[in-house]
XYZ file of C-alpha atoms in Angstrom:
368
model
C 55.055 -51.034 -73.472
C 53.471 -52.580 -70.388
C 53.231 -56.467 -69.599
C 49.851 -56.536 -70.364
C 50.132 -54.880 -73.885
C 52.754 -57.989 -74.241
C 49.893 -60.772 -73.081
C 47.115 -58.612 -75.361
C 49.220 -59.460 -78.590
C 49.748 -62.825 -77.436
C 46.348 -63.301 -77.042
C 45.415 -62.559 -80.377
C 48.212 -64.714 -81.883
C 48.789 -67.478 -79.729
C 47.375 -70.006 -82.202
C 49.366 -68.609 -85.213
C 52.671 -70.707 -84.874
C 50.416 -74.057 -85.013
C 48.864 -73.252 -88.705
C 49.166 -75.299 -91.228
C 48.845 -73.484 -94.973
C 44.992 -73.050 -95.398
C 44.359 -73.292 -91.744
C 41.426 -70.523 -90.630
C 42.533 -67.945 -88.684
C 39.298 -67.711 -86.685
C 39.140 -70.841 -84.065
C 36.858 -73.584 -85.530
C 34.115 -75.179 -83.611
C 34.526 -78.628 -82.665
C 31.417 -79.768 -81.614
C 32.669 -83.436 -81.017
C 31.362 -85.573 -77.902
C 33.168 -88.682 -78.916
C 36.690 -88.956 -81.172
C 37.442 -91.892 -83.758
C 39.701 -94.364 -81.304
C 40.931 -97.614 -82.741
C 43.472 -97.653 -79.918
C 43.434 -95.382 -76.906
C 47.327 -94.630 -76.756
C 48.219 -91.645 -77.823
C 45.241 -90.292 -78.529
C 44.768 -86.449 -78.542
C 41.174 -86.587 -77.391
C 39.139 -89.701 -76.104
C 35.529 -88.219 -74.919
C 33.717 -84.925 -74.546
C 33.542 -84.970 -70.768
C 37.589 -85.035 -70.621
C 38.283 -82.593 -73.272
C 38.086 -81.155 -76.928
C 40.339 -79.007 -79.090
C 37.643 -75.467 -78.519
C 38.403 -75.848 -74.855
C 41.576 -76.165 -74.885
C 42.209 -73.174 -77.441
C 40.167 -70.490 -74.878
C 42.221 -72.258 -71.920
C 45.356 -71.396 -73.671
C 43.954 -67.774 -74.077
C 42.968 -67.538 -70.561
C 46.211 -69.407 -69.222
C 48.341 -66.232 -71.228
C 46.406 -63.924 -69.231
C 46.509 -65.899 -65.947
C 50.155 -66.873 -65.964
C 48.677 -69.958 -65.030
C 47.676 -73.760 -65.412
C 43.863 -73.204 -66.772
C 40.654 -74.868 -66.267
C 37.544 -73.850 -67.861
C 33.946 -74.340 -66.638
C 30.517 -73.300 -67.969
C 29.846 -70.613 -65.822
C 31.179 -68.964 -63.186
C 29.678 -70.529 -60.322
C 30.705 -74.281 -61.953
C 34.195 -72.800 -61.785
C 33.668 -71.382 -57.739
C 31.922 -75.075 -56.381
C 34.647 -76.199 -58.440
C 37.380 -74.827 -56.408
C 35.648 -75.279 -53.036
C 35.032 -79.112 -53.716
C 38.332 -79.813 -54.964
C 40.118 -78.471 -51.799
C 37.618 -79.058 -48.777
C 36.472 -81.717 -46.588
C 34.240 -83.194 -43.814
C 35.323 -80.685 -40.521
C 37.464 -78.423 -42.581
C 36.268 -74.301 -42.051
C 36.048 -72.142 -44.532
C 36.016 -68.421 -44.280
C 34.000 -66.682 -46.922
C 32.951 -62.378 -47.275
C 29.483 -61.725 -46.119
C 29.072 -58.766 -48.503
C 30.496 -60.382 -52.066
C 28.724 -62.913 -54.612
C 25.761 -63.475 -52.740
C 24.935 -67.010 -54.238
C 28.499 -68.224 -53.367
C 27.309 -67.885 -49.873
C 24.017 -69.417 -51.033
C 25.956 -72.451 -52.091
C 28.829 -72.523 -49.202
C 25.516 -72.960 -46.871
C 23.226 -74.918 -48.888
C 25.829 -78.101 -49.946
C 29.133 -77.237 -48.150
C 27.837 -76.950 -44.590
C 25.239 -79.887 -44.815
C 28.238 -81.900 -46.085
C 30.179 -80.759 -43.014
C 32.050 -77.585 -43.843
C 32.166 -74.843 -40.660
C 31.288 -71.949 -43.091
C 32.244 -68.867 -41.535
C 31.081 -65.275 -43.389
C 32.979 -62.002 -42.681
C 33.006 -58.282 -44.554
C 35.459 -58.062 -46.650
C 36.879 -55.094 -44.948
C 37.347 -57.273 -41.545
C 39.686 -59.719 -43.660
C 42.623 -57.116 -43.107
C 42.279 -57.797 -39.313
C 40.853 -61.383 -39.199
C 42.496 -64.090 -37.166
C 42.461 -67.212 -39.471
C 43.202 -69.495 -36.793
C 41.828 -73.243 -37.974
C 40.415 -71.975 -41.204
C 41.235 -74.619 -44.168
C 40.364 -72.307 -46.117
C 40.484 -68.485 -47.206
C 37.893 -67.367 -49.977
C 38.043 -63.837 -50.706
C 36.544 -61.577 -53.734
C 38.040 -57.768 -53.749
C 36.747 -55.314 -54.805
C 33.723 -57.110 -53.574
C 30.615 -57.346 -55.357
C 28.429 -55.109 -55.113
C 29.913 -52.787 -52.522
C 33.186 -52.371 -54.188
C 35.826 -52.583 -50.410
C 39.031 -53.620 -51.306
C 41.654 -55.810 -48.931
C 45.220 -56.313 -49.360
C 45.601 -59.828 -50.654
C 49.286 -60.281 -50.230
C 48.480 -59.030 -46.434
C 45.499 -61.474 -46.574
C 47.653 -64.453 -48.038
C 50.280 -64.275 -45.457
C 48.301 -64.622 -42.734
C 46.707 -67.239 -44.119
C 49.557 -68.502 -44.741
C 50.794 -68.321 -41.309
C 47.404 -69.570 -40.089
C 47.806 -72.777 -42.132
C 45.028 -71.789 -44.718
C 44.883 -71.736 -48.795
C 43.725 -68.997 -50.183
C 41.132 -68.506 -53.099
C 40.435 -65.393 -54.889
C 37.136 -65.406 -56.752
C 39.057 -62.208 -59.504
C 35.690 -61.307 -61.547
C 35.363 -57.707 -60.951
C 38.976 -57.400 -62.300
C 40.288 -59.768 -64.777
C 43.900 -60.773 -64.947
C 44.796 -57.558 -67.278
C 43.626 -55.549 -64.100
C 44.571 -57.110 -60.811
C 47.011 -60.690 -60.547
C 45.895 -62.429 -57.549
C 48.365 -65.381 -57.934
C 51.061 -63.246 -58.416
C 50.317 -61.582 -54.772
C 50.427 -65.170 -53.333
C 46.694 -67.073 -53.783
C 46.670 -70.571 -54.168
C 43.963 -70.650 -56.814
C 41.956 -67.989 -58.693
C 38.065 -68.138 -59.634
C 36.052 -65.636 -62.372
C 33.177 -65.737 -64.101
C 34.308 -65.335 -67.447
C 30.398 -64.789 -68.528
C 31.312 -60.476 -67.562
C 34.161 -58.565 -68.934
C 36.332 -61.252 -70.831
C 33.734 -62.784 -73.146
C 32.156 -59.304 -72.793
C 28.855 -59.341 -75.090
C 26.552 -60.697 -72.632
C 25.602 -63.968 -74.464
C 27.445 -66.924 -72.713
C 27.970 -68.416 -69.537
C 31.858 -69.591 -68.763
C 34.356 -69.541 -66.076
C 37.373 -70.658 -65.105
C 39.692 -71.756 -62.250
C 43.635 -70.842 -62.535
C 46.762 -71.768 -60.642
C 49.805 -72.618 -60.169
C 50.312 -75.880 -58.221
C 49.995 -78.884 -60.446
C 48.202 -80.495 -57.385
C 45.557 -78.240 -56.539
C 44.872 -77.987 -60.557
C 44.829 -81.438 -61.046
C 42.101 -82.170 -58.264
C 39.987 -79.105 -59.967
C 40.332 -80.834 -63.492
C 39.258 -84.218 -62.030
C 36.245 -82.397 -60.165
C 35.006 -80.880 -63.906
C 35.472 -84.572 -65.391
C 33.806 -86.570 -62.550
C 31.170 -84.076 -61.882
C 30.940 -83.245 -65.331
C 30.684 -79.644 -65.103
C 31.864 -79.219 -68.705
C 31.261 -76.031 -71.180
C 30.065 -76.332 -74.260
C 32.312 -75.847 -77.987
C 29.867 -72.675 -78.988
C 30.724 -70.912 -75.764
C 34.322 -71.912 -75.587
C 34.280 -70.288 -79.220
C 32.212 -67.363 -78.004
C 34.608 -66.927 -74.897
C 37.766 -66.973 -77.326
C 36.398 -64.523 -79.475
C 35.819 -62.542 -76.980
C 38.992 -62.493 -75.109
C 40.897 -60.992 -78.434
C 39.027 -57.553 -77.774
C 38.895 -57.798 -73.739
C 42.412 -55.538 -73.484
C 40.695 -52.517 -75.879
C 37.002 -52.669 -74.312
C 38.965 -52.301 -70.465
C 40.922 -49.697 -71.262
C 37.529 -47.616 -72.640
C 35.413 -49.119 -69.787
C 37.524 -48.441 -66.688
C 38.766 -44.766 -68.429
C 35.497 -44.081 -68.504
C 34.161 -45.384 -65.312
C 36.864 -43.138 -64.062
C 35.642 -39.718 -65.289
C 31.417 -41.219 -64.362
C 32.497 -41.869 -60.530
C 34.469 -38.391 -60.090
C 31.544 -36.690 -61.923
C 28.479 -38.629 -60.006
C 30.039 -37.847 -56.446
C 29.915 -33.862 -57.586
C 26.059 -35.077 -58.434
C 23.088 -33.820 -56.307
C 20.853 -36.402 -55.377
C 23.862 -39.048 -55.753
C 25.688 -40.127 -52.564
C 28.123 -43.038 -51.261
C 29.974 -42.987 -54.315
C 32.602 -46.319 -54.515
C 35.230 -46.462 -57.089
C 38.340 -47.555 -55.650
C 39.975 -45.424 -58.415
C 38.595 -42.233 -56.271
C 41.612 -40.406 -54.186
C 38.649 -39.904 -51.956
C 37.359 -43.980 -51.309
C 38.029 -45.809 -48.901
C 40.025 -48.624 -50.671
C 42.292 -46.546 -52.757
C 45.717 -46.757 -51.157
C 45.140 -50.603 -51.506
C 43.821 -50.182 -55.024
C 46.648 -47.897 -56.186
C 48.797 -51.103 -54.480
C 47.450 -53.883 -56.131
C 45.174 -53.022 -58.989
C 45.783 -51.895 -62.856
C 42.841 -49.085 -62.680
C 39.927 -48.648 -60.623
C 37.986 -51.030 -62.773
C 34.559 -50.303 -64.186
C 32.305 -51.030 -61.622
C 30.788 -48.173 -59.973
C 28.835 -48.155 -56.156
C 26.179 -45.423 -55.491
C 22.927 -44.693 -53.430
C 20.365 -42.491 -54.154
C 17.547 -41.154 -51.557
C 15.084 -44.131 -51.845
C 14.268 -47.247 -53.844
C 11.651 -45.384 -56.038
C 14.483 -42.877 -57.166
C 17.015 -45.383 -58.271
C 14.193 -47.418 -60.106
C 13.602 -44.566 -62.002
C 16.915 -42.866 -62.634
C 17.610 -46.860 -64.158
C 14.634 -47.028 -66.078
C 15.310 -43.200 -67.862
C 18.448 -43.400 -68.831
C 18.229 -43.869 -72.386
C 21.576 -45.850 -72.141
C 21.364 -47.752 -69.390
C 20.431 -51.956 -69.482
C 19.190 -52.954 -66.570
C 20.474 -56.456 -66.046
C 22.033 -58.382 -63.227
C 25.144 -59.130 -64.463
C 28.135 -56.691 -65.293
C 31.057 -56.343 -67.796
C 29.266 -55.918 -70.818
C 29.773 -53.647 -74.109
C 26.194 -52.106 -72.812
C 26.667 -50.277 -69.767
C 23.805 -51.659 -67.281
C 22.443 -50.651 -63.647
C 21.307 -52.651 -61.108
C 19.085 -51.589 -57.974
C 21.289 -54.644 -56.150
C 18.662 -54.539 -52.660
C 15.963 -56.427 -54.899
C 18.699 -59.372 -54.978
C 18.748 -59.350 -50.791
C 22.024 -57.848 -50.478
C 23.278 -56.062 -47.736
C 23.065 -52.375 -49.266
C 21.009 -49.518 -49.282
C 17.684 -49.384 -51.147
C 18.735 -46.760 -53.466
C 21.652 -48.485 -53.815
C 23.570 -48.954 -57.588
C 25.762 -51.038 -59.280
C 27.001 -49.129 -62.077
C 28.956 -51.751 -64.880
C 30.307 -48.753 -67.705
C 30.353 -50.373 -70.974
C 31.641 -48.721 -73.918
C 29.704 -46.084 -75.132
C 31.821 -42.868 -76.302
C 31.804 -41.426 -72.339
C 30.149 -37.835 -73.133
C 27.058 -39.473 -74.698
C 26.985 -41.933 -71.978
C 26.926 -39.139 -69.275
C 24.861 -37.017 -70.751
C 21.990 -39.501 -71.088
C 23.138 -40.546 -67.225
C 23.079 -36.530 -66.305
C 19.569 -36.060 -67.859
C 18.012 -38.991 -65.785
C 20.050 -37.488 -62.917
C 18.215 -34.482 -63.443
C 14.786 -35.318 -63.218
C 12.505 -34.757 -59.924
């Protein structure tokens, strides 16, 4: 029995020791913006925009998983400009990877440089060698997304460390259950809880975790004041989802496994990145630091017209630009502007029994 197995159960029965006889079992929706208040003392909830009973249900979920104070956020990016706000300032520089979420780098030079910020973008793959000197800041995302490098965040947080920097780990490709950022030393964890933990691609969430009551407290204030709030339906929609997210990972990543081994024996498939591969680039630090090799897979074909087409025959393919899903999807990720190849693919494996899945994935392979 693993840790994880241990936070899995937990998940699904953390509310149990608070019901009352004929509570439901199934969180209720609470879809309450303001709370009866004769007096303010004592009460449990005041207004909408500081918190309600659905949030705080999914936060308990999500801090099981994290280990971890929670704060939830409706979406992903809510939860990253979250982070960032709560921790910079005017002159501060911030060091962010030139090749992972593309509109966090949208955003970093769009409202944080303007407002003074020195934004400074590296590859992720330079962060193992990077002198931090005068950075405020250390974002990093691993495996990065979409080109899948890996870098060794307990290496990464102790020279940030050294350098005087905090360290922020945006953990969306992974999920707690598959790779613990905090526990290898970051000062605060982001995700976009919209992929694999709500998992049915229908609602927009994330969250921020960590474990100084400081940092946390000037993230919660930033959700409050700015009033990036989510909604009761998605909090619901998020909780539901998190009781399932330990089964669907352990069907998506064991099948991602046997797709990336199989597609780099492929002709017409090249650049294959899975750090679960003995053969990538990033699996010594994978095998270090992460549960499995995930379930996002990296690949190129010969030229934009190929990849559109191998995406748009595959009987069991969605073609969508987000990941994490029960569907597996494809994206041709050069239409969004980044850095990759044109035939480039990212390759989310949902969970379809795997010999179905490949064969549909073989047949578009296949075809001239």
């Amino acid at each position: 029995m693993t840790a994880n197995h241990t936070i899995a159960a937990e998940i699904l029965h953390h509310r149990s020791k608070s019901l009352a006889k004929g509570d439901p079992v199934s969180l209720p929706i609470v879809p309450a913006a303001t709370f009866h208040l004769p007096e303010v003392a004592g009460a449990a909830h005041i207004y909408g925009r500081n918190g309600m009973s659905t949030w705080e249900a999914v936060e308990a979920q999500l801090a099981l998983l994290e280990q971890a104070e929670v704060v939830s956020f409706p979406s992903g990016m809510a939860a990253i400009s979250a982070a960032l706000m709560a921790v910079l300032k005017k002159g501060d520089r911030l060091i962010i990877p030139a090749d992972g979420y593309y509109v966090t780098r949208v955003f970093s030079a769009g409202f944080l440089a303007p407002f003074g910020v020195e934004v400074v973008e590296m590859a992720t793959r330079d962060y193992d060698s990077a002198d931090f000197s005068g950075a405020a800041v250390v974002y990093l995302e691993t495996p990065s997304n979409p080109g899948l490098d890996v870098v060794d965040i307990a290496a990464v947080v102790a020279r940030a460390r050294a350098a005087g920097a905090l360290v922020i780990a945006d953990n969306t490709t992974m999920t707690p259950l598959l790779q613990r950022p905090l526990d290898l030393g970051c000062d605060l964890v982001v995700a976009a809880d919209t992929k694999a933990p709500a998992g049915h691609s229908d609602v927009l969430f994330g969250h921020v975790a960590g474990r100084d009551a400081a940092l946390m407290a000037r993230v919660r204030d930033w959700r409050r004041l700015s009033g990036a709030v989510p909604g009761p339906f998605e909090a619901w929609q998020v909780h539901r989802g998190l009781e399932t997210l330990e089964l669907r990972l352990e069907r998506m990543c064991a099948s991602a496994a046997v797709i990336a081994q199989r597609l780099s024996e492929q002709a017409g498939v090249t650049a294959v990145r899975y750090p679960g591969l003995a053969s990538d680039a990033s699996y010594a630090v994978a095998q270090r630091q992460m549960g499995s090799g995930g379930f996002l897979i990296g690949f190129q074909m010969e030229s934009a017209a190929r990849a559109e087409r191998f995406l748009t025959d595959c009987r069991y393919l969605v073609q969508s630009t987000s990941f994490g899903g029960t569907h597996s999807s494809g994206e041709r990720r050069a239409r969004w502007g980044d850095q990759v190849a044109e035939g480039f693919i990212r390759l989310s494996v949902g969970i379809e029994p795997l010999e179905v899945l490949w064969s549909a994935m073989a047949e578009a392979l296949g075809e001239s």
